[in-house]
XYZ file of C-alpha atoms in Angstrom:
350
model
C -72.867 -147.036 104.134
C -74.472 -143.410 103.646
C -73.948 -141.773 107.050
C -73.968 -137.914 106.412
C -72.039 -135.637 108.677
C -72.586 -131.779 108.757
C -69.657 -130.242 110.637
C -70.231 -126.708 111.692
C -71.893 -125.746 108.430
C -72.581 -122.097 107.793
C -73.845 -120.227 104.812
C -73.512 -116.514 104.449
C -74.440 -114.049 101.675
C -72.567 -110.951 102.426
C -73.912 -110.006 106.156
C -76.904 -112.300 105.918
C -76.601 -115.576 107.591
C -78.841 -118.207 105.969
C -77.572 -121.122 108.057
C -75.386 -120.930 111.270
C -73.221 -123.337 112.722
C -75.224 -126.464 111.702
C -73.623 -129.496 113.264
C -75.231 -133.007 113.051
C -74.639 -136.645 112.109
C -77.376 -138.252 110.021
C -77.367 -142.041 110.544
C -77.227 -144.523 107.665
C -80.749 -145.328 106.485
C -82.280 -142.744 108.755
C -85.190 -140.459 107.462
C -84.377 -137.005 108.814
C -86.810 -134.119 108.285
C -85.640 -130.567 108.351
C -88.841 -128.347 109.675
C -89.393 -124.838 109.819
C -90.981 -121.843 108.227
C -90.034 -120.171 104.931
C -86.684 -118.644 105.272
C -85.421 -120.624 108.139
C -82.528 -122.286 106.107
C -83.865 -125.822 105.647
C -83.682 -125.743 101.883
C -80.272 -124.078 102.002
C -78.987 -126.854 104.062
C -80.374 -129.487 101.476
C -78.788 -127.612 98.647
C -75.436 -127.534 100.344
C -75.510 -131.293 100.858
C -76.682 -131.739 97.119
C -73.746 -129.533 95.922
C -76.103 -126.849 94.592
C -74.697 -124.362 97.242
C -71.127 -124.036 98.756
C -71.009 -123.707 102.356
C -69.159 -120.606 103.615
C -67.734 -122.590 106.461
C -67.610 -126.224 107.525
C -67.457 -129.727 106.017
C -69.969 -132.161 104.482
C -69.238 -135.765 104.840
C -71.271 -138.575 102.756
C -70.069 -141.871 103.881
C -66.375 -141.746 104.287
C -65.780 -138.740 101.837
C -65.582 -135.073 102.381
C -67.856 -133.771 99.331
C -67.346 -130.091 99.690
C -65.394 -129.936 96.369
C -67.307 -132.606 94.528
C -69.888 -131.717 91.836
C -73.338 -132.617 92.477
C -73.283 -135.485 89.883
C -70.466 -137.047 91.840
C -72.153 -137.040 95.343
C -74.533 -140.050 94.621
C -77.564 -138.178 95.727
C -81.159 -138.119 94.050
C -83.338 -135.052 94.452
C -87.125 -134.770 94.432
C -88.351 -131.297 93.991
C -91.529 -129.384 94.910
C -91.913 -128.941 91.071
C -92.014 -132.245 89.324
C -89.392 -131.407 86.614
C -90.816 -134.043 84.185
C -89.731 -133.933 80.552
C -93.126 -133.237 78.704
C -92.153 -134.749 75.451
C -91.248 -138.074 77.054
C -93.813 -140.789 78.374
C -93.567 -141.930 82.020
C -91.481 -144.664 81.066
C -88.672 -142.702 79.544
C -88.898 -139.984 82.145
C -88.074 -142.587 84.776
C -85.492 -144.209 82.674
C -83.778 -140.881 81.873
C -81.288 -141.036 84.771
C -80.185 -144.468 83.721
C -79.259 -143.211 80.281
C -77.572 -140.020 81.245
C -75.396 -141.792 83.808
C -74.735 -144.748 81.354
C -76.030 -147.238 84.083
C -75.378 -150.848 82.797
C -77.970 -153.621 83.190
C -81.542 -154.386 82.255
C -82.965 -150.805 82.231
C -86.610 -152.320 81.498
C -86.529 -154.202 84.758
C -85.201 -151.190 86.753
C -87.840 -148.842 85.356
C -90.671 -151.246 85.885
C -89.655 -152.147 89.514
C -89.439 -148.348 90.285
C -92.889 -147.747 88.739
C -94.463 -150.779 90.697
C -93.093 -149.373 93.871
C -95.030 -146.167 93.241
C -98.014 -147.717 91.652
C -97.465 -146.359 88.164
C -97.084 -149.594 86.109
C -100.410 -148.929 84.278
C -99.392 -145.254 83.385
C -95.884 -145.967 81.829
C -96.966 -145.015 78.189
C -98.788 -141.830 79.148
C -97.295 -138.330 78.882
C -96.947 -136.100 81.924
C -99.835 -133.893 80.625
C -102.072 -136.672 80.882
C -101.419 -137.406 84.665
C -102.792 -135.831 87.920
C -100.486 -133.928 90.293
C -100.245 -136.967 92.598
C -99.163 -139.212 89.627
C -96.687 -136.640 88.322
C -95.030 -136.618 91.770
C -94.911 -140.356 91.836
C -93.061 -140.150 88.487
C -90.437 -137.877 90.084
C -90.289 -140.296 93.086
C -89.776 -143.398 90.757
C -87.104 -141.301 88.826
C -85.087 -140.711 91.873
C -85.571 -144.408 93.097
C -84.337 -145.987 89.848
C -81.076 -144.634 90.341
C -80.464 -146.627 93.662
C -78.647 -143.470 95.044
C -76.805 -143.345 98.452
C -78.965 -140.543 99.615
C -82.427 -139.137 98.940
C -83.034 -135.369 99.074
C -86.829 -134.260 99.028
C -87.635 -130.775 98.982
C -91.332 -130.174 100.000
C -92.437 -132.844 97.513
C -96.079 -132.805 98.633
C -96.722 -129.086 98.856
C -98.316 -128.889 95.420
C -100.820 -131.579 96.076
C -104.323 -131.095 97.455
C -105.032 -132.153 101.189
C -106.465 -135.645 100.151
C -103.467 -136.607 97.923
C -101.049 -135.222 100.500
C -102.460 -137.707 102.904
C -102.323 -140.813 100.405
C -98.785 -139.909 99.031
C -97.465 -139.370 102.612
C -98.424 -142.942 103.339
C -96.703 -144.091 99.995
C -93.470 -142.324 101.226
C -93.604 -143.847 104.514
C -93.900 -147.288 103.002
C -91.125 -146.522 100.460
C -88.852 -145.338 103.081
C -89.200 -148.494 105.023
C -89.008 -150.657 101.791
C -85.803 -148.897 100.252
C -83.874 -148.345 103.551
C -82.095 -145.339 102.029
C -80.778 -142.314 104.049
C -83.391 -139.558 103.280
C -83.446 -135.892 104.172
C -86.758 -134.302 103.629
C -87.551 -130.634 103.673
C -90.927 -129.397 104.713
C -92.801 -126.574 106.609
C -95.665 -129.001 107.472
C -95.487 -130.331 110.927
C -97.847 -133.087 110.204
C -95.506 -134.471 107.594
C -92.550 -134.082 109.803
C -94.296 -135.944 112.636
C -95.691 -138.873 110.566
C -92.513 -139.485 108.242
C -89.501 -138.764 110.440
C -87.201 -140.930 112.501
C -85.773 -137.486 113.639
C -86.802 -134.016 113.186
C -84.504 -130.888 113.057
C -86.542 -127.844 113.926
C -85.089 -124.601 112.401
C -85.680 -120.860 112.513
C -83.656 -118.116 111.033
C -80.858 -120.394 110.100
C -80.370 -121.835 113.619
C -81.166 -125.276 114.891
C -83.814 -124.861 117.613
C -84.173 -128.639 118.759
C -83.289 -132.192 117.265
C -85.155 -135.189 118.426
C -87.835 -137.793 117.435
C -91.162 -136.624 116.698
C -92.311 -137.983 120.299
C -89.480 -135.993 122.126
C -90.119 -132.891 120.265
C -93.938 -133.034 120.753
C -93.789 -134.043 124.455
C -90.775 -131.937 125.512
C -90.290 -128.919 123.199
C -87.013 -126.926 123.914
C -88.597 -123.444 123.667
C -91.681 -121.568 122.807
C -90.847 -121.618 119.084
C -90.819 -125.265 118.843
C -93.889 -125.474 121.268
C -95.984 -123.197 118.976
C -94.641 -124.667 115.617
C -95.400 -128.405 116.524
C -98.944 -129.813 117.101
C -102.283 -128.991 115.537
C -103.326 -126.902 117.122
C -100.198 -125.460 118.289
C -99.479 -125.533 122.130
C -101.448 -122.999 124.155
C -98.960 -120.433 125.551
C -99.933 -118.018 128.297
C -97.741 -115.282 129.842
C -98.201 -114.862 133.682
C -96.336 -114.993 137.042
C -95.322 -117.802 139.203
C -95.245 -117.592 142.879
C -94.890 -120.546 145.343
C -95.577 -123.050 142.394
C -98.727 -121.309 141.347
C -99.108 -119.790 137.852
C -101.616 -116.811 137.569
C -102.669 -114.563 134.773
C -106.163 -113.152 133.687
C -108.812 -115.931 134.295
C -106.023 -118.460 135.147
C -104.726 -119.991 138.243
C -102.912 -123.226 138.058
C -101.060 -124.690 141.250
C -99.053 -127.528 142.119
C -96.456 -126.849 139.612
C -93.206 -128.392 140.074
C -90.754 -125.553 139.755
C -88.660 -123.388 141.975
C -88.866 -120.634 139.595
C -90.640 -117.326 140.716
C -91.540 -114.303 138.574
C -92.681 -113.990 135.032
C -92.960 -117.199 133.072
C -94.892 -118.690 130.048
C -97.022 -121.623 130.761
C -97.973 -123.874 127.932
C -100.233 -127.201 127.483
C -101.882 -128.977 124.775
C -105.400 -128.845 123.694
C -106.005 -132.568 123.951
C -104.393 -132.730 127.469
C -106.775 -130.466 129.187
C -110.716 -130.862 129.328
C -113.838 -128.899 129.830
C -114.539 -128.926 133.570
C -117.946 -129.285 134.922
C -119.667 -126.594 137.113
C -116.779 -124.049 136.775
C -114.380 -126.299 138.720
C -111.340 -125.731 136.448
C -108.196 -123.713 136.663
C -109.197 -121.371 133.677
C -112.648 -119.925 133.611
C -113.629 -117.423 130.793
C -116.405 -116.684 128.204
C -116.260 -118.792 125.057
C -114.509 -116.943 122.230
C -115.077 -119.555 119.562
C -116.356 -123.232 118.912
C -115.352 -125.356 116.121
C -116.665 -128.676 115.183
C -113.799 -130.843 114.034
C -115.741 -134.139 113.509
C -114.211 -136.149 116.391
C -114.027 -133.211 118.855
C -115.197 -129.672 119.488
C -112.411 -127.148 119.759
C -113.551 -124.520 122.438
C -111.274 -121.439 122.625
C -111.396 -118.753 125.198
C -109.194 -115.357 125.480
C -107.041 -114.979 128.578
C -104.848 -112.149 128.892
C -104.492 -111.469 125.197
C -103.791 -115.123 124.287
C -106.249 -117.567 122.657
C -106.454 -120.828 124.576
C -108.006 -123.986 123.048
C -109.255 -127.269 124.609
C -110.687 -130.379 122.951
C -114.087 -131.147 124.223
C -116.219 -134.294 123.233
C -117.807 -133.941 119.938
C -121.354 -133.800 121.414
C -120.257 -130.706 123.469
C -122.635 -127.795 122.905
C -122.515 -124.177 123.904
C -122.662 -120.803 122.546
C -120.016 -118.114 121.984
C -120.047 -115.872 125.223
C -121.208 -118.627 127.559
C -118.793 -119.166 130.388
C -116.682 -122.313 130.304
C -113.918 -123.805 132.708
C -111.152 -125.845 131.637
C -109.463 -128.469 133.904
C -105.642 -128.200 133.435
C -103.651 -130.435 135.698
C -100.167 -129.293 136.682
C -98.783 -132.512 135.244
C -99.508 -131.622 131.606
C -98.024 -128.070 132.026
C -94.784 -126.906 130.404
C -93.007 -123.746 131.766
C -90.657 -121.480 129.666
C -88.646 -118.407 130.357
C -90.646 -115.330 129.506
C -87.519 -113.432 128.126
C -85.637 -116.245 126.163
C -88.399 -118.375 125.433
C -86.323 -121.330 126.621
C -87.687 -124.319 128.601
C -87.272 -123.772 132.503
C -85.650 -126.567 134.375
C -88.080 -128.438 136.536
């Protein structure tokens, strides 16, 4: 069993706090994603689990052991880094086999290597050197090298960030399938919210060393805890507008949305997803403003207006046609709206 428990983990360097009071249990066989912008503490958290950094406070449990004082080699974790870390003088076969040799693993190394290579579709490349491989193939060698060890825990630090967009999509699908097949507890660090949404059983959203929200991708997408999470999750990000609520009606420049289920009055931030609203015919919507930009996405047209200093986007049908500067109206039902406190950014109780 490879349940991981982080008990009040804090990491400081002098007065700078890299991770603050991180408290979480990662279930056995769970695929957990640490998500956030650069400098949010996600990689530092992973490095503490791996034993590459020591926590200033708190305890790290892997299975039934407290591992704070264990060396990385004794924690039974395998890491896959952003840089592939392959040995250029060894072929793919020997790169994959290397952890077995170093750890003096007994058994049929050839069968272990070929099974790991088959899982990442590298069987036909086993006798090539890394220099003769593409970026995607090199990343798969790094994955196979981690798989062959059969560790308790996989730790993956932005493994897809060096790949181009097409390769990221195909390798992401491979990772999803591998996770299902291997059933090994995995912690995955990324700044890419699409990777988080597609791969994770649960997502931990972090900012400035502090956990902002923990939940399934659906929970975080549908019910963001604050404006940071709302603006970080989703492509495009959630539309957020500052205004005033009086009697269940939100108002700001070019905007009037009524029927909101809230007792709150005064300043507030209203948010909604681009795909949840629609272009309204004949100016009958709750937002009416000149078109700021139009972007053809293939399956839709993104129509953007400026309201009170904020850019607000709505997805229209792919055959929608208009010009920049034309008036447009958006239909924004109250039921799709999210409300946040204007001061703290926290979600308002409904």
